PDB file of C-alpha atoms in Angstrom:
ATOM      1  CA  MET T   1      -8.932  18.204   6.658  1.00 43.00           C
ATOM      2  CA  THR T   2      -8.468  14.422   7.250  1.00 44.00           C
ATOM      3  CA  SER T   3      -6.380  12.858   9.956  1.00 47.00           C
ATOM      4  CA  PRO T   4      -3.268  10.896   8.947  1.00 50.00           C
ATOM      5  CA  SER T   5      -4.985   7.584   9.973  1.00 53.00           C
ATOM      6  CA  GLN T   6      -7.955   8.123   7.639  1.00 51.00           C
ATOM      7  CA  MET T   7      -7.896   7.616   3.923  1.00 53.00           C
ATOM      8  CA  SER T   8     -10.236   9.159   1.228  1.00 58.00           C
ATOM      9  CA  LEU T   9     -13.218   7.195  -0.015  1.00 63.00           C
ATOM     10  CA  PHE T  10     -11.672   5.895  -3.228  1.00 67.00           C
ATOM     11  CA  PRO T  11      -7.841   6.483  -3.162  1.00 77.00           C
ATOM     12  CA  LEU T  12      -5.773   5.784  -6.145  1.00 90.00           C
ATOM     13  CA  SER T  13      -2.562   5.652  -4.273  1.00 93.00           C
ATOM     14  CA  VAL T  14      -1.620   4.848  -0.622  1.00 95.00           C
ATOM     15  CA  TYR T  15       1.741   5.094   1.195  1.00 96.00           C
ATOM     16  CA  MET T  16       2.129   3.373   4.541  1.00 97.00           C
ATOM     17  CA  GLN T  17       4.946   2.944   6.976  1.00 97.00           C
ATOM     18  CA  ARG T  18       5.808   0.753  10.054  1.00 97.00           C
ATOM     19  CA  ILE T  19       8.662   2.207  12.148  1.00 96.00           C
ATOM     20  CA  CYS T  20       9.846   0.523  15.315  1.00 95.00           C
ATOM     21  CA  PRO T  21      13.478   1.608  16.191  1.00 95.00           C
ATOM     22  CA  GLN T  22      13.707  -0.911  19.110  1.00 96.00           C
ATOM     23  CA  LYS T  23      13.356  -3.763  16.553  1.00 95.00           C
ATOM     24  CA  ASN T  24      15.350  -1.907  13.874  1.00 94.00           C
ATOM     25  CA  GLU T  25      12.200  -1.931  11.774  1.00 96.00           C
ATOM     26  CA  TRP T  26      11.944   0.772   9.091  1.00 97.00           C
ATOM     27  CA  ARG T  27       9.338  -0.568   6.585  1.00 97.00           C
ATOM     28  CA  TYR T  28       7.193   0.878   3.825  1.00 97.00           C
ATOM     29  CA  TYR T  29       4.241  -0.321   1.643  1.00 97.00           C
ATOM     30  CA  ALA T  30       3.013   1.730  -1.294  1.00 97.00           C
ATOM     31  CA  MET T  31       0.109   0.978  -3.599  1.00 97.00           C
ATOM     32  CA  VAL T  32      -0.943   2.703  -6.777  1.00 97.00           C
ATOM     33  CA  ILE T  33      -3.871   1.962  -9.165  1.00 97.00           C
ATOM     34  CA  GLN T  34      -3.043   2.560 -12.832  1.00 96.00           C
ATOM     35  CA  PRO T  35      -5.021   1.877 -16.066  1.00 94.00           C
ATOM     36  CA  ASP T  36      -3.628  -0.980 -18.158  1.00 92.00           C
ATOM     37  CA  LEU T  37      -3.552  -1.159 -21.968  1.00 92.00           C
ATOM     38  CA  PHE T  38      -6.640  -3.307 -22.229  1.00 91.00           C
ATOM     39  CA  GLY T  39      -9.187  -1.232 -20.439  1.00 92.00           C
ATOM     40  CA  GLY T  40      -8.711  -2.721 -16.983  1.00 95.00           C
ATOM     41  CA  ALA T  41      -6.738  -1.579 -14.097  1.00 96.00           C
ATOM     42  CA  ALA T  42      -3.440  -2.586 -12.484  1.00 97.00           C
ATOM     43  CA  LEU T  43      -2.623  -2.449  -8.683  1.00 97.00           C
ATOM     44  CA  MET T  44       1.082  -1.914  -8.319  1.00 97.00           C
ATOM     45  CA  ARG T  45       2.482  -2.749  -4.916  1.00 97.00           C
ATOM     46  CA  ARG T  46       5.920  -1.842  -3.729  1.00 97.00           C
ATOM     47  CA  TRP T  47       7.298  -2.811  -0.270  1.00 97.00           C
ATOM     48  CA  GLY T  48      10.543  -3.126   1.607  1.00 97.00           C
ATOM     49  CA  ARG T  49      12.921  -1.310   3.932  1.00 97.00           C
ATOM     50  CA  ILE T  50      12.736   2.506   3.791  1.00 96.00           C
ATOM     51  CA  GLY T  51      15.629   3.762   1.720  1.00 94.00           C
ATOM     52  CA  ALA T  52      15.916   0.565  -0.263  1.00 93.00           C
ATOM     53  CA  ALA T  53      14.307  -0.305  -3.688  1.00 91.00           C
ATOM     54  CA  GLY T  54      12.307  -3.145  -2.212  1.00 94.00           C
ATOM     55  CA  ARG T  55      10.001  -5.499  -4.218  1.00 97.00           C
ATOM     56  CA  ILE T  56       7.312  -4.899  -6.714  1.00 97.00           C
ATOM     57  CA  ARG T  57       4.081  -6.845  -7.569  1.00 97.00           C
ATOM     58  CA  LEU T  58       1.615  -5.968 -10.271  1.00 97.00           C
ATOM     59  CA  ASP T  59      -2.040  -7.340  -9.988  1.00 97.00           C
ATOM     60  CA  LEU T  60      -4.465  -6.926 -12.908  1.00 97.00           C
ATOM     61  CA  TYR T  61      -8.126  -6.306 -12.487  1.00 97.00           C
ATOM     62  CA  ALA T  62     -11.092  -6.007 -14.831  1.00 96.00           C
ATOM     63  CA  ASN T  63     -11.876  -2.397 -13.799  1.00 95.00           C
ATOM     64  CA  GLU T  64     -10.720   0.420 -11.481  1.00 94.00           C
ATOM     65  CA  GLY T  65     -13.541  -0.460  -9.010  1.00 93.00           C
ATOM     66  CA  ALA T  66     -12.245  -3.995  -8.453  1.00 95.00           C
ATOM     67  CA  ALA T  67      -8.656  -2.657  -8.020  1.00 96.00           C
ATOM     68  CA  ALA T  68      -9.898  -0.077  -5.469  1.00 94.00           C
ATOM     69  CA  ASN T  69     -11.611  -2.805  -3.491  1.00 94.00           C
ATOM     70  CA  ALA T  70      -8.384  -4.793  -3.467  1.00 96.00           C
ATOM     71  CA  LEU T  71      -6.411  -1.730  -2.348  1.00 96.00           C
ATOM     72  CA  ALA T  72      -8.896  -1.049   0.491  1.00 94.00           C
ATOM     73  CA  ALA T  73      -8.602  -4.735   1.632  1.00 96.00           C
ATOM     74  CA  LEU T  74      -4.782  -4.531   1.580  1.00 96.00           C
ATOM     75  CA  VAL T  75      -4.913  -1.337   3.548  1.00 95.00           C
ATOM     76  CA  ARG T  76      -7.010  -2.973   6.238  1.00 96.00           C
ATOM     77  CA  HIS T  77      -4.677  -5.916   6.374  1.00 97.00           C
ATOM     78  CA  ARG T  78      -1.629  -3.766   6.628  1.00 97.00           C
ATOM     79  CA  LYS T  79      -3.105  -1.671   9.388  1.00 96.00           C
ATOM     80  CA  LYS T  80      -3.552  -4.853  11.404  1.00 97.00           C
ATOM     81  CA  ARG T  81       0.144  -5.558  10.835  1.00 96.00           C
ATOM     82  CA  GLY T  82       1.053  -2.238  12.412  1.00 95.00           C
ATOM     83  CA  TYR T  83       1.379  -0.016   9.274  1.00 97.00           C
ATOM     84  CA  GLN T  84       0.192   3.556   9.454  1.00 96.00           C
ATOM     85  CA  LEU T  85      -0.972   5.907   6.643  1.00 95.00           C
ATOM     86  CA  VAL T  86       1.351   8.606   5.643  1.00 93.00           C
ATOM     87  CA  SER T  87       0.041  11.646   3.763  1.00 80.00           C
TER      88      SER T  87
END
């Protein structure tokens, strides 16, 4: 069984949160890799305040491996910003 702070080797989806009640911070960051219509992969990112619709960004990649590399880099960046993985 993996700990909540450890992600699988090649995840296709990740959900992270940053909660700090003292600062009234209740944030989420979700990422999903999906196939696109042209044989590549799309990395869909959604972020915002917990309970709100938030914002969405879609990045296109040549293949699923490139999208997984981008997802891993974003997870590392978000962890530095105080986000924690949620299972």
